[in-house]
PDB file of C-alpha atoms in Angstrom:
ATOM      1  CA  MET A   1     -11.706  32.775  83.602  1.00 94.00           C
ATOM      2  CA  TYR A   2     -11.157  36.543  83.754  1.00 92.00           C
ATOM      3  CA  THR A   3     -10.517  38.387  80.487  1.00 93.00           C
ATOM      4  CA  TYR A   4      -8.134  41.328  80.753  1.00 94.00           C
ATOM      5  CA  SER A   5      -8.940  44.535  78.907  1.00 92.00           C
ATOM      6  CA  PHE A   6      -6.080  44.151  76.423  1.00 94.00           C
ATOM      7  CA  GLU A   7      -7.435  40.765  75.348  1.00 95.00           C
ATOM      8  CA  LYS A   8     -10.532  42.553  74.068  1.00 95.00           C
ATOM      9  CA  LEU A   9      -8.577  44.946  71.871  1.00 95.00           C
ATOM     10  CA  GLU A  10      -8.633  44.085  68.165  1.00 95.00           C
ATOM     11  CA  VAL A  11      -5.218  45.711  67.729  1.00 97.00           C
ATOM     12  CA  TRP A  12      -3.741  43.391  70.378  1.00 97.00           C
ATOM     13  CA  LYS A  13      -5.315  40.329  68.739  1.00 97.00           C
ATOM     14  CA  LEU A  14      -3.823  41.298  65.382  1.00 97.00           C
ATOM     15  CA  SER A  15      -0.414  41.982  66.918  1.00 98.00           C
ATOM     16  CA  LYS A  16      -0.430  38.522  68.485  1.00 98.00           C
ATOM     17  CA  VAL A  17      -1.209  36.975  65.095  1.00 98.00           C
ATOM     18  CA  LEU A  18       1.700  38.940  63.628  1.00 98.00           C
ATOM     19  CA  ALA A  19       4.092  37.641  66.299  1.00 98.00           C
ATOM     20  CA  VAL A  20       3.081  34.048  65.608  1.00 98.00           C
ATOM     21  CA  LYS A  21       3.546  34.625  61.875  1.00 98.00           C
ATOM     22  CA  ILE A  22       7.021  36.094  62.461  1.00 98.00           C
ATOM     23  CA  TYR A  23       8.011  33.035  64.490  1.00 98.00           C
ATOM     24  CA  SER A  24       6.905  30.814  61.603  1.00 97.00           C
ATOM     25  CA  LEU A  25       8.673  32.908  58.979  1.00 97.00           C
ATOM     26  CA  THR A  26      11.951  32.956  60.877  1.00 97.00           C
ATOM     27  CA  ASN A  27      12.002  29.158  61.198  1.00 96.00           C
ATOM     28  CA  SER A  28      13.439  29.036  57.672  1.00 94.00           C
ATOM     29  CA  PHE A  29      16.186  31.617  58.304  1.00 97.00           C
ATOM     30  CA  PRO A  30      19.819  30.478  58.322  1.00 95.00           C
ATOM     31  CA  THR A  31      20.731  28.802  61.616  1.00 93.00           C
ATOM     32  CA  GLY A  32      23.637  31.226  61.962  1.00 93.00           C
ATOM     33  CA  GLU A  33      21.062  33.982  62.491  1.00 92.00           C
ATOM     34  CA  LYS A  34      19.648  32.371  65.633  1.00 92.00           C
ATOM     35  CA  TYR A  35      21.094  35.144  67.804  1.00 90.00           C
ATOM     36  CA  GLY A  36      20.948  37.788  65.079  1.00 95.00           C
ATOM     37  CA  MET A  37      18.022  38.553  62.838  1.00 97.00           C
ATOM     38  CA  ILE A  38      15.832  35.701  64.110  1.00 97.00           C
ATOM     39  CA  SER A  39      16.124  36.922  67.679  1.00 97.00           C
ATOM     40  CA  GLN A  40      15.686  40.589  66.692  1.00 97.00           C
ATOM     41  CA  LEU A  41      12.573  39.941  64.616  1.00 98.00           C
ATOM     42  CA  ARG A  42      10.974  37.731  67.211  1.00 98.00           C
ATOM     43  CA  ARG A  43      11.658  40.113  70.079  1.00 98.00           C
ATOM     44  CA  ALA A  44      10.390  43.128  68.137  1.00 98.00           C
ATOM     45  CA  SER A  45       7.213  41.330  67.069  1.00 98.00           C
ATOM     46  CA  VAL A  46       6.446  40.202  70.615  1.00 98.00           C
ATOM     47  CA  SER A  47       7.199  43.723  71.833  1.00 98.00           C
ATOM     48  CA  VAL A  48       4.295  45.079  69.776  1.00 98.00           C
ATOM     49  CA  SER A  49       1.661  43.011  71.575  1.00 98.00           C
ATOM     50  CA  SER A  50       3.452  43.329  74.923  1.00 98.00           C
ATOM     51  CA  ASN A  51       3.457  47.131  74.788  1.00 97.00           C
ATOM     52  CA  ILE A  52      -0.217  47.173  73.820  1.00 97.00           C
ATOM     53  CA  ALA A  53      -1.003  44.924  76.777  1.00 97.00           C
ATOM     54  CA  GLU A  54       1.087  46.990  79.168  1.00 97.00           C
ATOM     55  CA  GLY A  55      -0.343  50.255  77.891  1.00 96.00           C
ATOM     56  CA  SER A  56      -3.878  49.057  78.431  1.00 94.00           C
ATOM     57  CA  SER A  57      -3.102  48.492  82.108  1.00 94.00           C
ATOM     58  CA  ARG A  58      -1.990  52.075  82.715  1.00 93.00           C
ATOM     59  CA  THR A  59      -4.400  54.442  84.394  1.00 91.00           C
ATOM     60  CA  SER A  60      -3.320  57.670  82.728  1.00 91.00           C
ATOM     61  CA  LYS A  61      -4.016  58.406  79.078  1.00 90.00           C
ATOM     62  CA  LYS A  62      -0.533  59.844  78.709  1.00 91.00           C
ATOM     63  CA  GLU A  63       1.071  56.581  79.883  1.00 94.00           C
ATOM     64  CA  GLN A  64      -1.228  54.544  77.662  1.00 94.00           C
ATOM     65  CA  ALA A  65      -0.291  56.662  74.653  1.00 94.00           C
ATOM     66  CA  HIS A  66       3.394  56.212  75.519  1.00 94.00           C
ATOM     67  CA  PHE A  67       3.130  52.416  75.406  1.00 96.00           C
ATOM     68  CA  TYR A  68       1.110  52.494  72.186  1.00 96.00           C
ATOM     69  CA  THR A  69       3.855  54.691  70.725  1.00 96.00           C
ATOM     70  CA  MET A  70       6.420  52.098  71.814  1.00 97.00           C
ATOM     71  CA  ALA A  71       4.321  49.377  70.156  1.00 98.00           C
ATOM     72  CA  TYR A  72       4.274  51.419  66.947  1.00 97.00           C
ATOM     73  CA  GLY A  73       8.061  51.780  67.070  1.00 97.00           C
ATOM     74  CA  SER A  74       8.463  48.024  67.466  1.00 98.00           C
ATOM     75  CA  LEU A  75       6.091  47.456  64.563  1.00 98.00           C
ATOM     76  CA  ILE A  76       8.204  49.655  62.306  1.00 98.00           C
ATOM     77  CA  GLU A  77      11.295  47.817  63.544  1.00 98.00           C
ATOM     78  CA  VAL A  78       9.686  44.548  62.397  1.00 98.00           C
ATOM     79  CA  LEU A  79       9.026  46.019  58.952  1.00 98.00           C
ATOM     80  CA  ASN A  80      12.613  47.232  58.666  1.00 98.00           C
ATOM     81  CA  GLN A  81      13.984  43.821  59.594  1.00 98.00           C
ATOM     82  CA  LEU A  82      11.647  42.083  57.152  1.00 98.00           C
ATOM     83  CA  LEU A  83      12.810  44.371  54.342  1.00 98.00           C
ATOM     84  CA  ILE A  84      16.427  43.491  55.128  1.00 98.00           C
ATOM     85  CA  SER A  85      15.526  39.796  55.315  1.00 97.00           C
ATOM     86  CA  PHE A  86      13.924  40.050  51.888  1.00 98.00           C
ATOM     87  CA  GLU A  87      17.041  41.725  50.460  1.00 97.00           C
ATOM     88  CA  LEU A  88      19.080  38.841  51.882  1.00 97.00           C
ATOM     89  CA  LYS A  89      16.631  36.438  50.181  1.00 97.00           C
ATOM     90  CA  TRP A  90      15.584  34.857  53.486  1.00 97.00           C
ATOM     91  CA  ILE A  91      11.903  35.514  52.809  1.00 97.00           C
ATOM     92  CA  LYS A  92       9.874  35.483  49.624  1.00 97.00           C
ATOM     93  CA  GLU A  93       8.284  38.605  48.200  1.00 97.00           C
ATOM     94  CA  ALA A  94       4.820  37.104  48.690  1.00 98.00           C
ATOM     95  CA  ASP A  95       5.542  36.558  52.401  1.00 97.00           C
ATOM     96  CA  LEU A  96       6.879  40.097  52.762  1.00 98.00           C
ATOM     97  CA  ASN A  97       3.796  41.539  51.063  1.00 98.00           C
ATOM     98  CA  ASP A  98       1.466  39.415  53.170  1.00 97.00           C
ATOM     99  CA  VAL A  99       3.049  40.548  56.435  1.00 98.00           C
ATOM    100  CA  ARG A 100       3.322  44.123  55.206  1.00 98.00           C
ATOM    101  CA  ILE A 101      -0.460  44.266  54.768  1.00 97.00           C
ATOM    102  CA  GLU A 102      -0.856  43.169  58.395  1.00 97.00           C
ATOM    103  CA  ILE A 103       1.693  45.767  59.513  1.00 98.00           C
ATOM    104  CA  GLU A 104      -0.155  48.530  57.637  1.00 98.00           C
ATOM    105  CA  CYS A 105      -3.440  47.527  59.274  1.00 97.00           C
ATOM    106  CA  LEU A 106      -1.835  47.415  62.713  1.00 97.00           C
ATOM    107  CA  SER A 107      -0.086  50.744  62.236  1.00 97.00           C
ATOM    108  CA  ARG A 108      -3.376  52.433  61.290  1.00 97.00           C
ATOM    109  CA  GLN A 109      -5.094  50.994  64.349  1.00 96.00           C
ATOM    110  CA  LEU A 110      -2.249  51.978  66.680  1.00 95.00           C
ATOM    111  CA  ASN A 111      -2.203  55.495  65.247  1.00 94.00           C
ATOM    112  CA  SER A 112      -5.956  55.797  65.721  1.00 94.00           C
ATOM    113  CA  LEU A 113      -5.662  54.632  69.309  1.00 92.00           C
ATOM    114  CA  ARG A 114      -2.819  57.067  70.051  1.00 91.00           C
ATOM    115  CA  ASN A 115      -4.590  59.966  68.337  1.00 90.00           C
ATOM    116  CA  TYR A 116      -7.756  59.287  70.307  1.00 90.00           C
ATOM    117  CA  LEU A 117      -5.779  59.369  73.557  1.00 89.00           C
ATOM    118  CA  PHE A 118      -3.878  62.535  72.624  1.00 84.00           C
ATOM    119  CA  LYS A 119      -7.120  64.314  71.685  1.00 85.00           C
ATOM    120  CA  SER A 120      -8.666  63.154  74.925  1.00 83.00           C
ATOM    121  CA  ILE A 121      -5.664  64.476  76.864  1.00 78.00           C
ATOM    122  CA  ASP A 122      -6.006  67.845  75.110  1.00 74.00           C
ATOM    123  CA  LYS A 123      -9.728  67.980  75.996  1.00 73.00           C
ATOM    124  CA  ASP A 124      -8.957  67.220  79.646  1.00 72.00           C
ATOM    125  CA  ARG A 125      -6.507  70.126  79.776  1.00 71.00           C
ATOM    126  CA  LYS A 126      -9.137  72.628  78.619  1.00 64.00           C
TER     127      LYS A 126
END
């Protein structure tokens, strides 16, 4: 079976793990939030890995960087929604801290990937 380039990226693998974790965490949210916070959190978490995958398929560095920037934005959206969920007492502090560590790791990797692309774009212009 063919392995696509995004499947080889550590940052994509970690983002997929995060999405699965978010799905598990949101299983305990109030059922009234099915179309609210549960849906928002799940969509944002899946968006991280989806944008990484889509970005890896682009041929220009500028387009790749754009999708990695979108992934970063979705990652921060997940953090924001988790902080609100904690305030509402839908998740425990330990769960928030656990996921936050993963988010910090992912954000560093995404930033490194974007910075590499931007530097490479600058070099190509010279």
